[in-house]
Coordinates of C-alpha atoms in Angstrom, one line a residue:
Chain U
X1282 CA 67.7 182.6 158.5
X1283 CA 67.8 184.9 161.4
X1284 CA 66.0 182.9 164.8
X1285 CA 62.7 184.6 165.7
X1286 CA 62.4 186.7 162.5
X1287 CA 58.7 185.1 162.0
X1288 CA 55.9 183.6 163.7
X1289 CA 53.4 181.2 163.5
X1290 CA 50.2 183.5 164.2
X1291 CA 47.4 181.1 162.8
X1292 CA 46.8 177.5 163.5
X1293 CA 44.3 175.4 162.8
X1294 CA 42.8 171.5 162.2
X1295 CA 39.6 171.0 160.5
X1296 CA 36.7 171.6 162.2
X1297 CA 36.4 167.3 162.5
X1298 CA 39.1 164.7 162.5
X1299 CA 39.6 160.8 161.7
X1300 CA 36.6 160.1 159.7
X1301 CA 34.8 162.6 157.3
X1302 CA 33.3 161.5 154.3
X1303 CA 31.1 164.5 153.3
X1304 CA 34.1 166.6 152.6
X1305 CA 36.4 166.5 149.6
X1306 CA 39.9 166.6 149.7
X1307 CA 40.4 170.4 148.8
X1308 CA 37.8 171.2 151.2
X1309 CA 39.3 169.9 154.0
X1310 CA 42.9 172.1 153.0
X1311 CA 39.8 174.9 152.7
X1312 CA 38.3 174.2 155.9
X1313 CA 41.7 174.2 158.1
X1314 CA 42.6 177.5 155.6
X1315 CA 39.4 179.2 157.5
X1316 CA 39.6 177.7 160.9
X1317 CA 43.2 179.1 160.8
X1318 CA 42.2 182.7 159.5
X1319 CA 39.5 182.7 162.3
X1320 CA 41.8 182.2 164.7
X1321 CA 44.1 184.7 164.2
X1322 CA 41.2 187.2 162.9
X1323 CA 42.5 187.6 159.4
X1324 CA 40.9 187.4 156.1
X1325 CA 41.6 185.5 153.1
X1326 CA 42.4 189.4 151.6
X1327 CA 45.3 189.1 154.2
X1328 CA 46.5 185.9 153.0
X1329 CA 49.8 187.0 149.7
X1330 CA 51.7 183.6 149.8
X1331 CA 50.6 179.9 150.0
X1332 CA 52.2 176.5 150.2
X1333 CA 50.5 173.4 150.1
X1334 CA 51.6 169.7 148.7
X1335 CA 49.3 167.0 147.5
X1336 CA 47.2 169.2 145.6
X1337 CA 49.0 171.8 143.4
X1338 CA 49.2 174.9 145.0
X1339 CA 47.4 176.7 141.9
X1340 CA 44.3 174.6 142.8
X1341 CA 44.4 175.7 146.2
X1342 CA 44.9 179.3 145.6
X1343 CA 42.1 179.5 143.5
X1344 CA 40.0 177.3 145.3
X1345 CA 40.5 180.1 148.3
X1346 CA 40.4 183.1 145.9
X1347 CA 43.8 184.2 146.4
X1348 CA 46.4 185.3 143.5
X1349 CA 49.6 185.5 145.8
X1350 CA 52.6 186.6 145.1
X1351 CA 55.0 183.5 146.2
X1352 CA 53.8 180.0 145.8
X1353 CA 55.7 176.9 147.0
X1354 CA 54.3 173.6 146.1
X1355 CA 57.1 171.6 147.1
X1356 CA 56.0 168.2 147.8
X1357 CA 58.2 165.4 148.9
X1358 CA 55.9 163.7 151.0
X1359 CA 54.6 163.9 155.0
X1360 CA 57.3 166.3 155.8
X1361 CA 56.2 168.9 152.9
X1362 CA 54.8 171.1 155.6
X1363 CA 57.9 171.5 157.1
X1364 CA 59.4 172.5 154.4
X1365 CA 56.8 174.9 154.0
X1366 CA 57.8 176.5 157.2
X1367 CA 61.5 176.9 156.0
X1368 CA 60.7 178.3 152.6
X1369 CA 57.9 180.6 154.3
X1370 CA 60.5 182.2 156.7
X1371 CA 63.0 182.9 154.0
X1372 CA 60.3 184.2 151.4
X1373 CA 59.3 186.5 154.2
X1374 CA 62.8 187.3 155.5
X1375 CA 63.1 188.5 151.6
X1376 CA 60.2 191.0 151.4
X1377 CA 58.8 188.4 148.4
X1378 CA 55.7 188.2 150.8
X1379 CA 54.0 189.2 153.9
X1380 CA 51.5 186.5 155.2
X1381 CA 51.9 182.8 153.7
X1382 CA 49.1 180.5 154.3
X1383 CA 50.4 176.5 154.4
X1384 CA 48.0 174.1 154.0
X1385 CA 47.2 170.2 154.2
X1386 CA 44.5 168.3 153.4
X1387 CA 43.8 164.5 153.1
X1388 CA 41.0 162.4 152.4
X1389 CA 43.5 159.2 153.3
X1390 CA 40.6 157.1 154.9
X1391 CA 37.1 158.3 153.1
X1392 CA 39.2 159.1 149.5
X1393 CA 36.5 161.3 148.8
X1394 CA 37.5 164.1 145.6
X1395 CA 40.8 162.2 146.7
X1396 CA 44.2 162.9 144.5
X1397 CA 47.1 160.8 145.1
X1398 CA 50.4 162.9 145.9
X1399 CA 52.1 160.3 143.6
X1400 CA 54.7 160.1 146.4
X1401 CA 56.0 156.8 145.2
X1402 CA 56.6 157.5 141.8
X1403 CA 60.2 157.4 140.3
X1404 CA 62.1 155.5 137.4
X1405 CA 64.5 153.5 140.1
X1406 CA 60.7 152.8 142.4
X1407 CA 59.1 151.2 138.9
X1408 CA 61.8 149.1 137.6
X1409 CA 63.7 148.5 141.0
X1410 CA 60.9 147.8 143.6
X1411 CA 57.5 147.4 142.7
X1412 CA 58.1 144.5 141.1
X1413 CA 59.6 142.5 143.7
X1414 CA 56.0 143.2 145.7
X1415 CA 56.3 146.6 147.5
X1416 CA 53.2 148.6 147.5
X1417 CA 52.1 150.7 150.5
X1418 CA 54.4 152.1 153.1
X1419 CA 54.1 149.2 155.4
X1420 CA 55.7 147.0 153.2
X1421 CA 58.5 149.7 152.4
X1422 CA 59.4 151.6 155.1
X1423 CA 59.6 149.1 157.4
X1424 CA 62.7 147.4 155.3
X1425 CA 65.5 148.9 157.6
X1426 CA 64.4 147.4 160.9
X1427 CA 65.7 144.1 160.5
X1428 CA 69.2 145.4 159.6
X1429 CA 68.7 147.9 162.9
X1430 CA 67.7 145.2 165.0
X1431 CA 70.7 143.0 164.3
X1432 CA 73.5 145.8 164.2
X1433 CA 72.1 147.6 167.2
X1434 CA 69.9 145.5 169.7
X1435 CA 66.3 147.4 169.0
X1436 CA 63.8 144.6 169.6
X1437 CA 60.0 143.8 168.8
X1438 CA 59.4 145.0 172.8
X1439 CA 61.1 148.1 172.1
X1440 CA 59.3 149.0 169.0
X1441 CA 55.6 147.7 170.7
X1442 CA 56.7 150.2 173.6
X1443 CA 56.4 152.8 171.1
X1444 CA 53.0 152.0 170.3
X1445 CA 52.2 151.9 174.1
X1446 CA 53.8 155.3 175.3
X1447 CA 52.1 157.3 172.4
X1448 CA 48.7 155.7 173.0
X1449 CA 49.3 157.3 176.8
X1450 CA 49.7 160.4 175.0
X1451 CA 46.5 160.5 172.7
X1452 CA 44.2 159.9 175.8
X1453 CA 44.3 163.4 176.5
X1454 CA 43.1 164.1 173.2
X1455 CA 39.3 164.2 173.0
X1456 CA 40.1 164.5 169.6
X1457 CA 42.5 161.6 169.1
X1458 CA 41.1 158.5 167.1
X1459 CA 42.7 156.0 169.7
X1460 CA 42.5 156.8 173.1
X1461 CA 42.1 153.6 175.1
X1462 CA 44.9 152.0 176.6
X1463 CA 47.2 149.5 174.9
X1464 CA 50.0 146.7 176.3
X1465 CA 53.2 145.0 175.2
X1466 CA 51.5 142.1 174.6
X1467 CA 49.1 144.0 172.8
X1468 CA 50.9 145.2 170.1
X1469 CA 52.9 142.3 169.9
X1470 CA 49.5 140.1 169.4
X1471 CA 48.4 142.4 166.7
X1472 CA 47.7 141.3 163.3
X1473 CA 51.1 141.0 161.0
X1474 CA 51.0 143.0 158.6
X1475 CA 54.7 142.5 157.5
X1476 CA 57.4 141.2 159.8
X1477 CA 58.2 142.4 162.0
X1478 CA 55.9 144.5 161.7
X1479 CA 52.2 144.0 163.8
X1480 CA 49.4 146.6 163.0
X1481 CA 49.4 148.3 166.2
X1482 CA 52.9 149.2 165.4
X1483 CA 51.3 150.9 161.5
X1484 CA 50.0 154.6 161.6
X1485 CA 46.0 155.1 161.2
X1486 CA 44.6 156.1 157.8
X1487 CA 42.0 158.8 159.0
X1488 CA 40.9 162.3 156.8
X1489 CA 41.3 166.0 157.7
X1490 CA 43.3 169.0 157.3
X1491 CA 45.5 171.6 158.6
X1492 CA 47.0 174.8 158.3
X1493 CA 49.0 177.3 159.6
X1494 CA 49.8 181.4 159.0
X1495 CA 53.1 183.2 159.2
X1496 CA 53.8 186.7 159.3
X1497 CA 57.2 188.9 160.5
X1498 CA 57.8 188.8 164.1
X1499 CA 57.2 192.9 164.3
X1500 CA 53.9 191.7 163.0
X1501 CA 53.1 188.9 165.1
X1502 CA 52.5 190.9 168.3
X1503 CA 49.6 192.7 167.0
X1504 CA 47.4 189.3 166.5
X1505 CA 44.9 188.0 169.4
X1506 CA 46.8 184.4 169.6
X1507 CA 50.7 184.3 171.4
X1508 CA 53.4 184.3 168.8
X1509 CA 55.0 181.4 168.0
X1510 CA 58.3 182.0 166.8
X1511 CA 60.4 180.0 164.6
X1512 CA 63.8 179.9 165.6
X1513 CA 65.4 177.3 163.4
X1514 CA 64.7 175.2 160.5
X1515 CA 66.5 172.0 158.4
X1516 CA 65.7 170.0 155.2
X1517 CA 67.3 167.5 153.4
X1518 CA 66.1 164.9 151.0
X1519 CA 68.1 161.4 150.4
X1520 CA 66.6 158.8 148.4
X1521 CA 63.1 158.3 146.5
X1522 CA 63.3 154.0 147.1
X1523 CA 64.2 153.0 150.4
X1524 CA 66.7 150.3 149.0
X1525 CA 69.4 152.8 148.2
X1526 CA 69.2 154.3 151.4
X1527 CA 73.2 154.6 152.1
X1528 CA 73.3 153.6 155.5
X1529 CA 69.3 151.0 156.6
X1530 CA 70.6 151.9 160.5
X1531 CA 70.6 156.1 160.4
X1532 CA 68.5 158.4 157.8
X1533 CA 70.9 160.6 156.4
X1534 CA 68.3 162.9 155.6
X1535 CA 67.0 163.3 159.2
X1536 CA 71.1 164.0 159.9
X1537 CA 71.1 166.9 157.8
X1538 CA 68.2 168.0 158.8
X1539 CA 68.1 167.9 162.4
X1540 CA 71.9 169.0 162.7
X1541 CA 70.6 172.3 160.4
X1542 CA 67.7 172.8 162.8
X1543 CA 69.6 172.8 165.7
X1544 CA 72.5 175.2 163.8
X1545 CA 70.2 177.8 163.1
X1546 CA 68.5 177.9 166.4
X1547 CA 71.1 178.0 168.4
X1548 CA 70.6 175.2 171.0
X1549 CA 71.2 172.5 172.5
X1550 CA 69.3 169.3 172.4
X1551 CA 69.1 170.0 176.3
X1552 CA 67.2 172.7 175.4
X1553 CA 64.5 170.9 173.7
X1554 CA 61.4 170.9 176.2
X1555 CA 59.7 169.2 173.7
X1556 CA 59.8 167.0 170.9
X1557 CA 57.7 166.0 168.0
X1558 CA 59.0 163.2 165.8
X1559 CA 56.8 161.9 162.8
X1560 CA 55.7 158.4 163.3
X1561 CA 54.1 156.6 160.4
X1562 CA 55.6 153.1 162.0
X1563 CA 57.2 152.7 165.3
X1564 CA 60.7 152.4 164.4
X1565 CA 60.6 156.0 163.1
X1566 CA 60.8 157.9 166.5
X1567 CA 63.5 155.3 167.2
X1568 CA 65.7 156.7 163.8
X1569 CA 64.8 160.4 165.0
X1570 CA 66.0 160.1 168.5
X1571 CA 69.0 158.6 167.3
X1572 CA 69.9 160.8 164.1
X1573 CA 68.8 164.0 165.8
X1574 CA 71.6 163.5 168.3
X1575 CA 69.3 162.9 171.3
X1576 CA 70.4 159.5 172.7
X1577 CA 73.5 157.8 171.1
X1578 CA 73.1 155.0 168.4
X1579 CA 71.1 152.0 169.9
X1580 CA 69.8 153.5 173.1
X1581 CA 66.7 155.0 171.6
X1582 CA 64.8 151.7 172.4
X1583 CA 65.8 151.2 175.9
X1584 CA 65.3 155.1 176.3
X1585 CA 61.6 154.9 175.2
X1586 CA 61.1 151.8 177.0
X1587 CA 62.1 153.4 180.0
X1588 CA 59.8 155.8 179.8
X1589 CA 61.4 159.1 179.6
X1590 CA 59.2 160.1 176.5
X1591 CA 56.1 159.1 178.2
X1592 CA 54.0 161.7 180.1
X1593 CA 56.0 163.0 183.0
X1594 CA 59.0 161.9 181.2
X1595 CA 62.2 163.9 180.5
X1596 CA 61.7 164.5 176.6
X1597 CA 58.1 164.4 176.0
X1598 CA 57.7 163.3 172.8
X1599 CA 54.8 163.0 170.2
X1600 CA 52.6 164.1 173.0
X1601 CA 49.6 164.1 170.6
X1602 CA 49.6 160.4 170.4
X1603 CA 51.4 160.7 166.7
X1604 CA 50.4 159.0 163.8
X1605 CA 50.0 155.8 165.4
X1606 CA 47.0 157.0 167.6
X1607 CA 46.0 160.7 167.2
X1608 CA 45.3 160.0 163.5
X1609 CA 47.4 159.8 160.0
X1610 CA 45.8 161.3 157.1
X1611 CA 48.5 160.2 154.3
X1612 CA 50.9 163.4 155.0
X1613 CA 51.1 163.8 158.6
X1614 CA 53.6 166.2 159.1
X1615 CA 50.6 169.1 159.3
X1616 CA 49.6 167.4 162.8
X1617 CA 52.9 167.6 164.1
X1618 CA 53.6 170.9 163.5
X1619 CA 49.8 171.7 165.1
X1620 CA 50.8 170.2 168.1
X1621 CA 53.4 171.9 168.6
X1622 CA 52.0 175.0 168.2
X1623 CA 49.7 174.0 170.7
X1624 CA 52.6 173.2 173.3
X1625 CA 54.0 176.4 172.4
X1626 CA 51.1 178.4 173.4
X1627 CA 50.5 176.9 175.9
X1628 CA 46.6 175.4 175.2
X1629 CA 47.8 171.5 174.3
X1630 CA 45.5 168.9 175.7
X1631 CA 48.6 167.2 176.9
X1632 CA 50.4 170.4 177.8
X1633 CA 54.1 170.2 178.8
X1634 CA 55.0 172.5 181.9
X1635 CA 56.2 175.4 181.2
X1636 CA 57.0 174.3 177.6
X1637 CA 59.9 176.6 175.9
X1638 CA 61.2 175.1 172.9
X1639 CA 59.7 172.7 170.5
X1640 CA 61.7 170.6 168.6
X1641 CA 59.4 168.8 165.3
X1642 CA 60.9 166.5 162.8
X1643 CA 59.4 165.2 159.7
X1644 CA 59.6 162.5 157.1
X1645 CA 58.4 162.5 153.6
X1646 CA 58.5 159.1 151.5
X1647 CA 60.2 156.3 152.8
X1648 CA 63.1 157.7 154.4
X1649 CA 63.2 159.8 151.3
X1650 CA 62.6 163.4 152.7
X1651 CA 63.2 165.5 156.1
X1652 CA 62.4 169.3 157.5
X1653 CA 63.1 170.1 160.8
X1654 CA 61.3 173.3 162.5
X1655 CA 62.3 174.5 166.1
X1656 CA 59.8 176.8 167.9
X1657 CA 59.6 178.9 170.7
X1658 CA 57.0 181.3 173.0
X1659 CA 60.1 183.7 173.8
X1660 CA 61.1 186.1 171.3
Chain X
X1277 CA 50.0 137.2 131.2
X1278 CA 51.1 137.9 134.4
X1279 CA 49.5 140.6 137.0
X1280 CA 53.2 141.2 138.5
X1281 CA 54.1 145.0 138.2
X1282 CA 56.6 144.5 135.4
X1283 CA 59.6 147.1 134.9
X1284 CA 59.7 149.3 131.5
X1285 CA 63.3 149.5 130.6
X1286 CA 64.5 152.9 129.8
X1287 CA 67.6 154.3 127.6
X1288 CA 69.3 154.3 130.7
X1289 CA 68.6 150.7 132.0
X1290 CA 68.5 148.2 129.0
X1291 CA 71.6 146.7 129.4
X1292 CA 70.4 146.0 133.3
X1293 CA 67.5 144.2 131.7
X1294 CA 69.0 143.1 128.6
X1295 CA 71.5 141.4 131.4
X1296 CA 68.8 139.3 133.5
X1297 CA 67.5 137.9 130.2
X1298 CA 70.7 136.2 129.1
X1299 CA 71.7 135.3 132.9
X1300 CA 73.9 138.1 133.6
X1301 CA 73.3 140.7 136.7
X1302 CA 75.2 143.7 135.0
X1303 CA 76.7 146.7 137.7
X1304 CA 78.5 149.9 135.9
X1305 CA 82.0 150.8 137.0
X1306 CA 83.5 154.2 137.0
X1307 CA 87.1 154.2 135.2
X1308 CA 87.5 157.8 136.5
X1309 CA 86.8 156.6 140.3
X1310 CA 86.6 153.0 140.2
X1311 CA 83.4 153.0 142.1
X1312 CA 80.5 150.5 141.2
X1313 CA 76.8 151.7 141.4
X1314 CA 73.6 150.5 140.8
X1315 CA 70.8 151.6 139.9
X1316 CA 71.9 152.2 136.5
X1317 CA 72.3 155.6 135.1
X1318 CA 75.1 157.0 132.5
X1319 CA 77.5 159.0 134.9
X1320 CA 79.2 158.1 137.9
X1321 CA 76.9 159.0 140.9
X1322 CA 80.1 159.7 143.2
X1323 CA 82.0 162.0 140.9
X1324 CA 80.0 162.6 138.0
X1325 CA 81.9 161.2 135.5
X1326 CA 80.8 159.7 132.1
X1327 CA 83.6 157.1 131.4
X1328 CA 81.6 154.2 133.2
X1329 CA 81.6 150.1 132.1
X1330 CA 79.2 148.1 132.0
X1331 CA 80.4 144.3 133.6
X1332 CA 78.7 141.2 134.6
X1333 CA 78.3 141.0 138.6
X1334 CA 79.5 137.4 140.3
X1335 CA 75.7 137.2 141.4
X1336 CA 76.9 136.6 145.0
X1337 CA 75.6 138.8 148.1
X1338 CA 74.5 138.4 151.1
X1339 CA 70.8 139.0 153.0
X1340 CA 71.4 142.5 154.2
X1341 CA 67.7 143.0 155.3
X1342 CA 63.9 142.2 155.0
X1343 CA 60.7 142.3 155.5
X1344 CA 57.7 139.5 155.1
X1345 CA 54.7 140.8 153.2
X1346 CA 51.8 139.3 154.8
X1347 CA 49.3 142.1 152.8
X1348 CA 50.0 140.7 148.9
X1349 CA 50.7 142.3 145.8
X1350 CA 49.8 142.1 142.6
X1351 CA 50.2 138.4 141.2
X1352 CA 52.0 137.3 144.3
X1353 CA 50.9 135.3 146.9
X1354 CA 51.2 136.2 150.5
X1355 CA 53.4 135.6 152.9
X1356 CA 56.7 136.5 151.1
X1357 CA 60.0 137.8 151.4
X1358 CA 61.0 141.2 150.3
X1359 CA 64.6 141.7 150.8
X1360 CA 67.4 144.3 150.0
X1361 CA 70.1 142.0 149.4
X1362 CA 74.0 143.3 149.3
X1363 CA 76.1 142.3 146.7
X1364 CA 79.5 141.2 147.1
X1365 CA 80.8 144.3 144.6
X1366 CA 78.7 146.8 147.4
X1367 CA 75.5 147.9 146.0
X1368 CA 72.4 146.8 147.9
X1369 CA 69.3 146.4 145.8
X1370 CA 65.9 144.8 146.0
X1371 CA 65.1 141.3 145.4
X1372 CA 62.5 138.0 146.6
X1373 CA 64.5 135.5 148.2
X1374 CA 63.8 132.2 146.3
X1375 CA 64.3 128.0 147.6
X1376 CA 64.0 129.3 151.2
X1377 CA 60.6 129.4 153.5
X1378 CA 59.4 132.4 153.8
X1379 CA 59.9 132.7 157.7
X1380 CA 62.2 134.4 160.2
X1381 CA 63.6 131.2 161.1
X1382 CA 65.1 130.6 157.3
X1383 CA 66.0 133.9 156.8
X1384 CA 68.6 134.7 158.5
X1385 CA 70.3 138.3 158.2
X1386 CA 73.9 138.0 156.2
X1387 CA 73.6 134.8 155.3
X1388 CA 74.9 134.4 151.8
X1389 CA 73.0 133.9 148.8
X1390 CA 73.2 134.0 144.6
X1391 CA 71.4 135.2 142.0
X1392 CA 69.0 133.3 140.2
X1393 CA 66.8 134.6 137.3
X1394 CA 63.2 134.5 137.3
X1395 CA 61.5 134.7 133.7
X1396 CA 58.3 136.5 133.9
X1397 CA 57.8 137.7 130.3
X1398 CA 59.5 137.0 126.9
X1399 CA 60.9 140.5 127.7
X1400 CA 61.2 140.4 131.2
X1401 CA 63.4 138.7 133.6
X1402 CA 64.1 139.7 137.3
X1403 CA 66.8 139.4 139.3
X1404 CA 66.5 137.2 142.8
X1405 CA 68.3 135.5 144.7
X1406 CA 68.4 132.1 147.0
X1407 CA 70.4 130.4 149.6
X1408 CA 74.0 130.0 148.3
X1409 CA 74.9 126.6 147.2
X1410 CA 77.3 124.6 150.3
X1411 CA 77.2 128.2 152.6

């Protein structure tokens, strides 16, 4: 990819957030489609490429009234819409389309018109983990820690600090479905849910949408919202059940990733004014800071607890309040990428001075999946 | 009848499950390589070849790590241990850890345990694994 070639021009959430059960699932992808559209003052006319995951892209162009002419429905869970993003840029770079629209939408709490991605399914998940009494993520994607805890010195505290510092974050999100306050203690008194794992330390299961347009660069200047460009992208996938993962202490897929992302944009992690990191459970942001190369391996605890990720921090980071407090539909990687679009131009609730470069990382299945997308304001 | 989530052996992984049934955990070799995988498939996952064994495991391994279900799952009663156990040949894979309480305290990360077979069905036996005898 060449850095800067294309820019996020539209982005949009639904018009609601956390809780909305008179809205089916393809409504809500339909609902951020035209939110998105509106704010960039295009038309569904405009629109020749889509991408979407969860529900088939064919479904969503037709729902829209679109027959594009590039379609992507790669779907390897949260992080999909990263991948998106990569795909997008290089469809574009191509001249295979002009304007893709990317979408996400999730009834995860309300499961109204609700499809399951069927992110768990696989031949080694059936016969090699479901049977021993895995079922949702909490009970799978937490597996690692232990072996993290003991081989590098991350503790309960650490992982409850997570909770804490994002929860700072959402409260300057009217739209955020947890805003008040939490402590140590706090977390740590939470209901288990599976050890060591407390449910303040679990993401939210909430419904909406999101989406987001991309045009050329030469393009983007003519639109009412400031260009986002995308300077460099990653994406890797490792494993589809979470006990094969090669190494329980580093995500080899986040390595790849991340190391890709930063290739291709040319930076440095001093660079990065800003830094989303997907955070279905606590100990994710923990495994991002570490495999992304921004603090060395076992100092991503102390470096949260410490605060430099918190509001005035060094390396703000998930400064929507994440998936453990803004909200988690099922696929959460959409919100991510929203806010940092929003840091980007500028217009975040929880606005970063004088934000440059975005850094956001996603994760799709249990450790299974990563994209990477690095954006900037300056062409 | 049982409301555990049972496998469905494929092509590919009968003589895994034809294995637990007669109280052998089975691993495949590569002869090219010598490396031994699991889960099972017909090819060598590190260099692709075909010419792979099929041998009986020693059964012993140690807890690599866990987590303790507190939320249930089908015919399972909670709280229980879910663990990824590594075996002493070096694949890690997924098993309940059995004659042990289910807490933090018992559990202890690398401590060694061996296989034990749990029949579920006539057709169905899993793996899982306990405390190892005098460790």
């Amino acid at each position: 990819m060449t850095p800067n070639s294309v820019a996020i021009v539209g982005a949009a959430e639904t018009t609601d957030l956390g809780k909305i059960p008179d809205m089916g699932q393809i409504q809500l992808h339909a609902d951020a489609a035209l939110n998105a559209l509106a704010d960039c003052g295009l038309t569904i006319k405009d629109i020749d490429g889509v991408a979407t995951a969860g529900h088939s892209p064919q479904e969503l162009a037709h729902y829209l009234g679109i027959v594009p002419s590039w379609v992507d429905g790669t779907s390897v869970g949260g992080c999909s819409y990263m991948l998106h993003v990569r795909h997008a840029v290089a469809a574009i770079e191509a001249g295979m389309c002009t304007t893709v629209l990317i979408t996400h939408g999730e009834s995860g709490r309300s499961r109204t018109g609700f499809l399951s991605p069927a992110m768990f399914a696989s031949q080694f998940d059936a016969q090699f983990e479901r049977p021993f009494g895995v079922s949702i993520p909490p009970t799978r994607f937490t597996l690692p820690v232990m072996r993290m805890m003991k081989d590098t010195g991350l503790t309960e505290e650490h992982l409850a600090m997570v909770a804490v510092v994002q929860r700072e974050w959402a409260a300057f999100h009217p739209r955020a479905s947890f805003r008040d306050p939490i402590s140590v203690d706090d977390v740590l008194s939470s209901k288990m849910i599976a050890y060591p794992f407390r449910k303040l330390m679990c993401c939210l299961v909430t419904d909406g949408g999101g989406a987001l347009i991309l045009t050329s660069a030469d393009r983007a200047k003519d639109f009412p919202t400031k260009p986002v460009y995308i300077r460099g992208l990653g994406e890797s996938v490792e494993t589809p059940v979470i006990s094969q993962m090669k190494d329980m202490t580093s995500s080899a897929a986040f390595r790849v990733s991340g190391k890709k992302a930063f290739e291709t944009a040319g930076i440095s992690h001093a660079d990065v004014d800003h830094l989303m990191i997907y955070d279905a459970f606590a100990h994710l942001p923990i495994y991002g800071l570490e495999d992304l190369g921004f603090v060395g391996r076992g100092e991503a605890g102390p470096f949260i607890a410490e605060g430099n990720t918190r509001p005035g921090g060094k390396l703000p980071m998930n400064t929507n309040g994440g998936g453990l407090s803004y909200m988690h539909s099922g696929m959460y990687g959409m919100y991510a990428l929203q806010e940092s679009v929003r840091q980007m131009r500028g217009i975040s609730p929880a606005q970063v001075p004088d934000a440059k470069i975005s850094f956001c990382h996603g994760v799709g299945g249990m450790f299974g999946a990563s994209g990477s997308v690095v954006m900037t304001n300056e062409a | 009848m049982t409301d555990r989530i049972l496998p469905i052996p494929t092509p590919e992984t009968r003589h895994f499950w034809e294995g637990t049934r007669i109280g052998e955990l089975r691993l495949q070799r590569c002869i090219a390589c010598d490396n031994t995988y699991f889960p099972p498939r017909p090819f060598c996952p590190d260099c692709g070849s075909r010419d792979v064994s099929i041998y009986a495991a020693s059964g012993r391994g140690a807890l690599h790590s866990y987590i303790i279900n507190h939320i249930g799952a089908p015919g399972m009663k909670p709280p229980f241990a879910v663990a990824i156990v590594e075996l002493e040949e070096g694949p890690r894979m997924m098993a309940n850890i059995h004659d042990c309480p289910q807490t933090p305290e018992a559990l202890v990360l690398d401590m060694p345990l061996e296989v034990s077979f749990e029949k579920v069905t006539d057709e169905i036996t899993l793996p899982q694994f306990k405390p190892a005898k005098g460790a």
